[in-house]
mmCIF file of C-alpha atoms in Angstrom:
data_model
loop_
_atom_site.group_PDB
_atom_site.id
_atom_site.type_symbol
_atom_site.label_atom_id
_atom_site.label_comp_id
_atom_site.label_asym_id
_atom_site.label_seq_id
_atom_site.Cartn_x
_atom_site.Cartn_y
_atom_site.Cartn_z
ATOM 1 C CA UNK A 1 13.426 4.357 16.257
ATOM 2 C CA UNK A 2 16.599 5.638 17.273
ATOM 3 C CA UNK A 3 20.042 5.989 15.515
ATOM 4 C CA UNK A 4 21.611 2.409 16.337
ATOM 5 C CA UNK A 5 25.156 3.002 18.463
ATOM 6 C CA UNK A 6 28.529 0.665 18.162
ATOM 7 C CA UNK A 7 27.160 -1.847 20.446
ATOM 8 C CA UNK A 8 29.462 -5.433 22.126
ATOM 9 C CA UNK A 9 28.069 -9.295 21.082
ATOM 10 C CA UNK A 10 26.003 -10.065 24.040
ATOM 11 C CA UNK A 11 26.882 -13.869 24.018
ATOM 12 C CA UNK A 12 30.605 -14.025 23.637
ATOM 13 C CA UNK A 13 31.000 -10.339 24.868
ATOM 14 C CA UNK A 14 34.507 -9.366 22.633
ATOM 15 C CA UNK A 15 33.006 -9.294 18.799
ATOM 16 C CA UNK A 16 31.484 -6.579 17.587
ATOM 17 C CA UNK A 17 27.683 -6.651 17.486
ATOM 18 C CA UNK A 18 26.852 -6.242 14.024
ATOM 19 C CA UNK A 19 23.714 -7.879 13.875
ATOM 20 C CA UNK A 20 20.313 -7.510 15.881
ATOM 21 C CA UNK A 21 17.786 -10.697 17.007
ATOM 22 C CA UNK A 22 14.709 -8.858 16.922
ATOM 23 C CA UNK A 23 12.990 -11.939 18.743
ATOM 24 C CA UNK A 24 15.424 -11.913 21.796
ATOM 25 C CA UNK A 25 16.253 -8.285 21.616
ATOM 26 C CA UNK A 26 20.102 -8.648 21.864
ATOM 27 C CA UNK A 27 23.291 -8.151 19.695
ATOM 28 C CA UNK A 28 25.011 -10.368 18.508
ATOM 29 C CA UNK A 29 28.133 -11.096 16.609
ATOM 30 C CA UNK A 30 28.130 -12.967 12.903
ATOM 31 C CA UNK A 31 29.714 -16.154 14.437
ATOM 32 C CA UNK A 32 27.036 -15.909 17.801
ATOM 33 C CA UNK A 33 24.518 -15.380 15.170
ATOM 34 C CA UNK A 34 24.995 -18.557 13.223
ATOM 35 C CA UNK A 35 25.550 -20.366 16.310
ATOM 36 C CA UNK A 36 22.016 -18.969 17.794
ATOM 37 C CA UNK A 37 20.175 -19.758 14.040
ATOM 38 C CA UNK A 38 21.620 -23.595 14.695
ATOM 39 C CA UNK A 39 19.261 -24.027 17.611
ATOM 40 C CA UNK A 40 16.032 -25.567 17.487
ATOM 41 C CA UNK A 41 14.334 -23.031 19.484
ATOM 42 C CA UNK A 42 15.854 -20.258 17.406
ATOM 43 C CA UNK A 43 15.877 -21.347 13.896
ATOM 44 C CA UNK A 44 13.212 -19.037 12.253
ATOM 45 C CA UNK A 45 14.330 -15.576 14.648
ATOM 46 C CA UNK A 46 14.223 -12.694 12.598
ATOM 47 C CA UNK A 47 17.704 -10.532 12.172
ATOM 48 C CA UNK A 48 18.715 -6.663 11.274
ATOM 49 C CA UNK A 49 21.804 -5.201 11.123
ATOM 50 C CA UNK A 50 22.869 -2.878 13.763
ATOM 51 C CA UNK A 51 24.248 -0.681 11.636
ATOM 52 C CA UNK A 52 20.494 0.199 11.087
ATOM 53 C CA UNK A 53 17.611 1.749 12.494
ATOM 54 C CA UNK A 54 17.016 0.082 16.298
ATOM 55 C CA UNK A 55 13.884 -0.995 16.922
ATOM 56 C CA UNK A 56 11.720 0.314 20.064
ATOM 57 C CA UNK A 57 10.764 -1.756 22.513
ATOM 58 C CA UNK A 58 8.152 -4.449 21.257
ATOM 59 C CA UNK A 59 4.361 -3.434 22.898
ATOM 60 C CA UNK A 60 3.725 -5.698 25.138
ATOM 61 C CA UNK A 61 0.548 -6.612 27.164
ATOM 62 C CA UNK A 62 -1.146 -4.162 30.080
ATOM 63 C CA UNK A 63 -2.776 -7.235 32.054
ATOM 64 C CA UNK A 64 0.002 -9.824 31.451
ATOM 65 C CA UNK A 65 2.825 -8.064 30.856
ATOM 66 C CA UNK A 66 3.693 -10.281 27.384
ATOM 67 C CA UNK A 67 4.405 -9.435 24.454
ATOM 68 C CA UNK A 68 1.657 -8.838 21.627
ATOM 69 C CA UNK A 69 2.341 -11.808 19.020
ATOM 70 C CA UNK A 70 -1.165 -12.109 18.108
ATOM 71 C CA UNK A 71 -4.544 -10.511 16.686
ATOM 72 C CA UNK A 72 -7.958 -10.863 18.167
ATOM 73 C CA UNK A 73 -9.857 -11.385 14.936
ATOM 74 C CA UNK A 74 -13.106 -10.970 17.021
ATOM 75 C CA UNK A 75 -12.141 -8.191 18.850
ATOM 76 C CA UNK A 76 -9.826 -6.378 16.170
ATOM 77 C CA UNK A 77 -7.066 -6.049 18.613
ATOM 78 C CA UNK A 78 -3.541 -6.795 19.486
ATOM 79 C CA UNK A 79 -3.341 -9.807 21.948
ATOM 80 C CA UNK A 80 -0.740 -12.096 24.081
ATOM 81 C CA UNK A 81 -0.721 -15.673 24.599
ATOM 82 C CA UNK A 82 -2.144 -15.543 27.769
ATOM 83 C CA UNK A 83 -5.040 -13.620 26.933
ATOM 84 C CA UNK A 84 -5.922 -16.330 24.546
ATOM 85 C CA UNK A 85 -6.898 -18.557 27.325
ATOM 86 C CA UNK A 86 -8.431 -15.469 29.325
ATOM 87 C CA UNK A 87 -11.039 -13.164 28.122
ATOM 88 C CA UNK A 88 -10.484 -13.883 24.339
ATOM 89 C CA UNK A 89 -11.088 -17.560 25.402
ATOM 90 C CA UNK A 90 -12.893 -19.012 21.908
ATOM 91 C CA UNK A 91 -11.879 -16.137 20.010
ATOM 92 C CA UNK A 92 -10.752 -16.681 16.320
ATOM 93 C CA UNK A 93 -6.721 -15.329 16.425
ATOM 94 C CA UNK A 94 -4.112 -15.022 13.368
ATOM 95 C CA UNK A 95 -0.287 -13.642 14.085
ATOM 96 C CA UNK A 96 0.654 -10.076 13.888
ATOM 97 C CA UNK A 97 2.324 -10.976 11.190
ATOM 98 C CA UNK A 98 -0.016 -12.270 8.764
ATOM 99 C CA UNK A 99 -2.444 -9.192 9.624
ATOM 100 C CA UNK A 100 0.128 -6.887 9.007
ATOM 101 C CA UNK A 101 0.573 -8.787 5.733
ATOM 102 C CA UNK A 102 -2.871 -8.642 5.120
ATOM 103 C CA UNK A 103 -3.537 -5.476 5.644
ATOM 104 C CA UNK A 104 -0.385 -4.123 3.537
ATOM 105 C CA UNK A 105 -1.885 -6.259 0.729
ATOM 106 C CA UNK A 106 -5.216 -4.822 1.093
ATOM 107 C CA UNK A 107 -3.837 -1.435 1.283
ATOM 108 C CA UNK A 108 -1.688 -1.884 -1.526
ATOM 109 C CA UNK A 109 -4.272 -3.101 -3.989
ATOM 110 C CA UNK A 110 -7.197 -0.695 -2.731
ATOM 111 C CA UNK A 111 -4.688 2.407 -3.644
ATOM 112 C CA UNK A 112 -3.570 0.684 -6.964
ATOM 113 C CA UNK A 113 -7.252 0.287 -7.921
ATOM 114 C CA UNK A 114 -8.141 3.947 -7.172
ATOM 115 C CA UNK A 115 -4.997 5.197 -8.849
ATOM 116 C CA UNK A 116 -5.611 2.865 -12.063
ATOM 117 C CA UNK A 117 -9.547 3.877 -12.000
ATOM 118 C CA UNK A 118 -7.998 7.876 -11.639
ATOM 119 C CA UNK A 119 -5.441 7.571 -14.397
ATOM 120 C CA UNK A 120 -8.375 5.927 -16.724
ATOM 121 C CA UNK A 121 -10.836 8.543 -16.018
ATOM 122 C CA UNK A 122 -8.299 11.520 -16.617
ATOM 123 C CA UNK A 123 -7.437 9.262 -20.105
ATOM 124 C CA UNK A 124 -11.214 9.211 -20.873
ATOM 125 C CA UNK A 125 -12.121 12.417 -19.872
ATOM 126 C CA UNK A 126 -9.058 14.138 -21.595
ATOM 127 C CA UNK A 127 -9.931 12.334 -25.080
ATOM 128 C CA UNK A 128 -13.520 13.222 -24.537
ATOM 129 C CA UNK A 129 -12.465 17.142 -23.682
ATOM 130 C CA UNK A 130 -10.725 16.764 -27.339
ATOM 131 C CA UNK A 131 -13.258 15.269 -29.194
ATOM 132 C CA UNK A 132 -15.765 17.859 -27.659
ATOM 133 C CA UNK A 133 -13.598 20.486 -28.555
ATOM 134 C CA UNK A 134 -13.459 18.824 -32.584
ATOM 135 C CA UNK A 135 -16.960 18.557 -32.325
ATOM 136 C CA UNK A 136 -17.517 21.950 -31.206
ATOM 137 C CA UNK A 137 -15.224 23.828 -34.048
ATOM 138 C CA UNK A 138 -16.713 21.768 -36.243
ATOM 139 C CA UNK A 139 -20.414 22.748 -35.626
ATOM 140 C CA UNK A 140 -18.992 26.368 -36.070
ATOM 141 C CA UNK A 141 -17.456 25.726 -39.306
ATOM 142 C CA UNK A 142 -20.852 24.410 -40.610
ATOM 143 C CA UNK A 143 -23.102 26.906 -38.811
ATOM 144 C CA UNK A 144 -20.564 29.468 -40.384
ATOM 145 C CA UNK A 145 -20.503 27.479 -44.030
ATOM 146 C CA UNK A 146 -24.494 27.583 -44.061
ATOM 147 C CA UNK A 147 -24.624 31.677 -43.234
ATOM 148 C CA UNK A 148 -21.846 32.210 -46.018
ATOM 149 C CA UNK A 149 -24.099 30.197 -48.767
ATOM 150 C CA UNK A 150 -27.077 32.396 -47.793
ATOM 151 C CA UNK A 151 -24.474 35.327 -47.909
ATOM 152 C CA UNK A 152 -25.872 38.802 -46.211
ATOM 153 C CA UNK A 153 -29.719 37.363 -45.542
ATOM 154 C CA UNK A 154 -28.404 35.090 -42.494
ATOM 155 C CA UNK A 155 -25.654 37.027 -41.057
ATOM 156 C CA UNK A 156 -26.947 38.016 -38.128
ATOM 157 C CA UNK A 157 -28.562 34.465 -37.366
ATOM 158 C CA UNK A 158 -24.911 32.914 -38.265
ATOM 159 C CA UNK A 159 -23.243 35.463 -35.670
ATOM 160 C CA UNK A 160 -26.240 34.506 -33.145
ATOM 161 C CA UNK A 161 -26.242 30.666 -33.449
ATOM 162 C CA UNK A 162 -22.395 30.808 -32.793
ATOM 163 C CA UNK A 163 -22.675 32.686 -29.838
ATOM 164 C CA UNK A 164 -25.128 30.150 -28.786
ATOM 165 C CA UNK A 165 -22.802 27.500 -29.544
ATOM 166 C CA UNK A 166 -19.630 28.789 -27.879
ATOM 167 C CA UNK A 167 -22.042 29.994 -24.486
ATOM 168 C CA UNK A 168 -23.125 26.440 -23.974
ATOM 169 C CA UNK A 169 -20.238 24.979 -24.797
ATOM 170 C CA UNK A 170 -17.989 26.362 -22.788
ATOM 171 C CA UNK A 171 -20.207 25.730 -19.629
ATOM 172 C CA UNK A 172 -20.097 21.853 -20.805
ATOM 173 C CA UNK A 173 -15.853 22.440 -21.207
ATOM 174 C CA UNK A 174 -15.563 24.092 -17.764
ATOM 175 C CA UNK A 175 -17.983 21.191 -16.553
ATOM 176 C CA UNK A 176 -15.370 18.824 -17.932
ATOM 177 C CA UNK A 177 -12.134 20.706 -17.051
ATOM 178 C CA UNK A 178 -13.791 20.735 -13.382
ATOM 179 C CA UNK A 179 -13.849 16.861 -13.668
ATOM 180 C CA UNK A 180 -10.642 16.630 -15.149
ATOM 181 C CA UNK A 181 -9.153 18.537 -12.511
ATOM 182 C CA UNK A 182 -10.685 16.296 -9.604
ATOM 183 C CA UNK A 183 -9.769 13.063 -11.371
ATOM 184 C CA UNK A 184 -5.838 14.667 -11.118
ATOM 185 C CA UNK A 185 -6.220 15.707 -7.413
ATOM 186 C CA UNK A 186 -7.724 12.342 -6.634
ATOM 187 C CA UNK A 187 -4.813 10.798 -8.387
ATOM 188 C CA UNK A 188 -1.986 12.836 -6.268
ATOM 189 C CA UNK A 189 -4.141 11.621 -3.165
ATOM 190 C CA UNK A 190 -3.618 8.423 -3.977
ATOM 191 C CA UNK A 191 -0.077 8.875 -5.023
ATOM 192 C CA UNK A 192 0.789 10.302 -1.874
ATOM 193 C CA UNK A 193 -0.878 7.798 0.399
ATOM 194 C CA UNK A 194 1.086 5.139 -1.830
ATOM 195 C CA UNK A 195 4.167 7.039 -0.742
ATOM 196 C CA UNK A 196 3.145 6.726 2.861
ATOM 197 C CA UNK A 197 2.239 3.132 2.680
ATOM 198 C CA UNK A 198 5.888 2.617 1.418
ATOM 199 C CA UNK A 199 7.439 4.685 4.183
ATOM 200 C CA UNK A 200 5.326 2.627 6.755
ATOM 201 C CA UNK A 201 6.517 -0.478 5.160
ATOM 202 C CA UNK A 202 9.974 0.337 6.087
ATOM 203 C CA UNK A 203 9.227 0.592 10.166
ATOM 204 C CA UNK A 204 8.775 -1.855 12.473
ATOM 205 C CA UNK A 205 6.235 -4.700 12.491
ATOM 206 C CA UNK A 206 4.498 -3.529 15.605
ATOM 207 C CA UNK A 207 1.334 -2.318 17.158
ATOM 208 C CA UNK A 208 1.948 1.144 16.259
ATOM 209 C CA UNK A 209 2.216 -0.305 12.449
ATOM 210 C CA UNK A 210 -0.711 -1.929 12.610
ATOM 211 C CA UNK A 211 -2.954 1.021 13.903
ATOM 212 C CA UNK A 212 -0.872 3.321 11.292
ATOM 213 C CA UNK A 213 -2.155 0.874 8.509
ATOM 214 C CA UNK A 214 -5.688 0.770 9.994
ATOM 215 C CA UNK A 215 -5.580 4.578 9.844
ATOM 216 C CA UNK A 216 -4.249 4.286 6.252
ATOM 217 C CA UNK A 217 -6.742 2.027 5.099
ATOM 218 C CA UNK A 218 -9.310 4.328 6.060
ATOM 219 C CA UNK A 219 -7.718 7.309 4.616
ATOM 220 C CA UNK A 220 -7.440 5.049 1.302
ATOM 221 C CA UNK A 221 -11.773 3.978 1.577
ATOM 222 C CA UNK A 222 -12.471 7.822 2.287
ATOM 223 C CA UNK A 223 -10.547 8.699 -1.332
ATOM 224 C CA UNK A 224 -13.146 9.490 -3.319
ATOM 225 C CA UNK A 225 -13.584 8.351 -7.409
ATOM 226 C CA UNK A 226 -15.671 10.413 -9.246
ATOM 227 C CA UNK A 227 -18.083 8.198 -11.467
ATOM 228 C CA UNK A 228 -17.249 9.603 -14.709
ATOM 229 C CA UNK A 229 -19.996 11.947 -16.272
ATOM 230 C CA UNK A 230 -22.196 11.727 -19.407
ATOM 231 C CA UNK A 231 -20.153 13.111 -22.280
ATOM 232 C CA UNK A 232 -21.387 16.278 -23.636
ATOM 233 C CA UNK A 233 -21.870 15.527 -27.882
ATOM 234 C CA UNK A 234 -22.932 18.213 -30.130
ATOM 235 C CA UNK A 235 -23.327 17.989 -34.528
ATOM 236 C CA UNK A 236 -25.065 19.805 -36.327
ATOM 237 C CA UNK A 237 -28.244 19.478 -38.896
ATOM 238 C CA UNK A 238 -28.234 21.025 -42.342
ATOM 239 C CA UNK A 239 -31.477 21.263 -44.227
ATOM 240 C CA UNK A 240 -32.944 22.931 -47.607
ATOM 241 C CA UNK A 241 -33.461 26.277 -47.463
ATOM 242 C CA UNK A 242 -35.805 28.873 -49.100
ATOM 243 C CA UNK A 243 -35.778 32.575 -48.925
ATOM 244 C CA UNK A 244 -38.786 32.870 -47.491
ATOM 245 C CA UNK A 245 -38.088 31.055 -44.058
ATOM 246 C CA UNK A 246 -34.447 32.740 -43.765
ATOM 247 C CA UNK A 247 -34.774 32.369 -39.450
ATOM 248 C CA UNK A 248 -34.897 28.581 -40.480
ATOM 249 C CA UNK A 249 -32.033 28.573 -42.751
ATOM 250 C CA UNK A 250 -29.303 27.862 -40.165
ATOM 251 C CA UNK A 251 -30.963 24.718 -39.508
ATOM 252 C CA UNK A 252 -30.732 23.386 -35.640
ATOM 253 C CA UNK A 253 -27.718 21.442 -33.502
ATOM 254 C CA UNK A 254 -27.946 19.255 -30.706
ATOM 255 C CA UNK A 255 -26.256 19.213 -27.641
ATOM 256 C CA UNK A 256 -26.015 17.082 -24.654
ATOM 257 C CA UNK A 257 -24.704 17.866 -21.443
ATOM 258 C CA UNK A 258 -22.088 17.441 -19.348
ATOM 259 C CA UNK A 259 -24.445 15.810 -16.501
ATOM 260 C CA UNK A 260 -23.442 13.747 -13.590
ATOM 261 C CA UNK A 261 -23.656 10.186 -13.481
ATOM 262 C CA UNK A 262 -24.945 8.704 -10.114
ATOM 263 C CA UNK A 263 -22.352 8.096 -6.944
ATOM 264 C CA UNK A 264 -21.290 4.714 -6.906
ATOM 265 C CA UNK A 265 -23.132 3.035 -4.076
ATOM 266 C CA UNK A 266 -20.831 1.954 -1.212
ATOM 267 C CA UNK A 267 -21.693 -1.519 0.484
ATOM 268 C CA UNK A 268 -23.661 -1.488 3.865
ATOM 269 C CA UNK A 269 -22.722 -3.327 6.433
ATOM 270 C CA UNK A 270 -25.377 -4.490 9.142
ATOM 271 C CA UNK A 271 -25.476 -3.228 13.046
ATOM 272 C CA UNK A 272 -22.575 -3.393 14.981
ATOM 273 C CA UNK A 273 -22.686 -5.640 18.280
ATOM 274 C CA UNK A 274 -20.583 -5.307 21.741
ATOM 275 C CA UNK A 275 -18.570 -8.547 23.174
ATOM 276 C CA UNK A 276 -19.773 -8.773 26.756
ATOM 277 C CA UNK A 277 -16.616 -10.454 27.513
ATOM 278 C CA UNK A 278 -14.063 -7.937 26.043
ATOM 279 C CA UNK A 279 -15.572 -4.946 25.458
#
């Protein structure tokens, strides 16, 4: 769009033309304006202010020369009204409008969904990391309470087990922190594509806006969720001791990993088919 320039009312040709008919294309001044919303065949044409961004010429039709006003919901494409009664002849149509709408709609919610699923999954996961991270000092502070009541004869099993501990641990943390850190690049993805869909939503309602929002939408289906993973837990067992079994003392602890839960299935759709009549 270009930079909008002090421009003469069309109709009455003296006032200033402040304000825009994007419908008829022309400038008009506030009294031609109120004059042109009067009329029947004008009532509902859509307005901006000149002082604003111009629009471009509307896209209009390669075979009939008209302007696109319509969708081909059969075809997925912009149409005119003469093409309704040509090769899209029994077609199923909606206005531009109202797919634009759609679409923005559809757009808007799919990001909102995939920012609110990222923002719970870093919530989750961060508590989890936490927790895990409790869990994990804690086992140490038992492991390390058992050697000191069997003083000198476990030492070196104490100082073993924890190295166990901390090894496997900290694979399970970095598994985490690795999830943690996708969750948060998934979530700027989708922050950023928000900030795009509200850019968009500021240009014209056009052709070029509704390919732009196809491409968006796709961009928004190819962001990728991570199914959260199965929590690693760990505790640890204490049991009776004798000084004749002193490898047994330290007792045992259980840990489960940090594994992957399975992709979440996307839906199938069936084959796709070619309209003889339009391609």
């Amino acid at each position: 769009m270009a930079q909008a320039a002090s421009k003469t009312c069309e109709i009455c040709m003296s006032a200033p033309g402040s304000q825009y008919c994007l419908d008829c294309e022309q400038y008009y001044c506030e009294n031609c304006k109120l004059l042109h919303k009067r009329q029947k065949s004008s009532t509902y044409h859509q307005f901006q202010h000149a002082s604003g961004l111009i629009p471009e010429g509307k896209s209009r039709c390669g075979q009939h020369k008209e302007e696109f006003t319509l969708m081909c919901n059969t075809c997925n494409v912009p149409v005119c009204t003469s093409c309704v009664a040509g090769k899209h002849n029994g077609h199923k149509f909606s206005k531009m409008v109202d797919a634009i709408a759609q679409l923005r709609g559809e757009n808007e919610t799919l990001i909102h969904d995939k920012t609110n699923e990222a923002n719970q999954n870093i919530t989750k996961i961060e508590d989890n990391l936490k927790s895990f991270e409790n869990d994990v000092e804690s086992v140490i502070k038992a492991i390390t309470d058992q050697g000191n009541m069997i003083k000198s004869m476990v030492d070196k099993s104490v100082a073993q087990m924890i190295a166990l501990v901390k090894e496997q641990s900290k694979k399970e943390k970095d598994k985490l922190t690795k999830s943690l850190s996708a969750a948060k690049s998934t979530l700027v993805a989708g922050q950023n594509l928000d900030k795009r869909r509200r850019d968009l939503d500021k240009t014209r309602p056009d052709e070029n806006m509704v390919q732009q929002m196809k491409k968006m939408k796709e961009d928004i289906n190819k962001l990728r969720i991570d199914s959260l993973p199965q929590f690693p837990k760990i505790s640890f067992q204490s049991k009776a001791v004798t000084e004749d079994d002193i490898i047994h003392l330290l007792g045992s602890y259980t840990l489960s990993i940090c594994s992957p839960v399975k992709e979440k299935e996307n839906q199938q759709h069936g084959y796709l088919h070619r309209c003889s009549l339009c391609g």
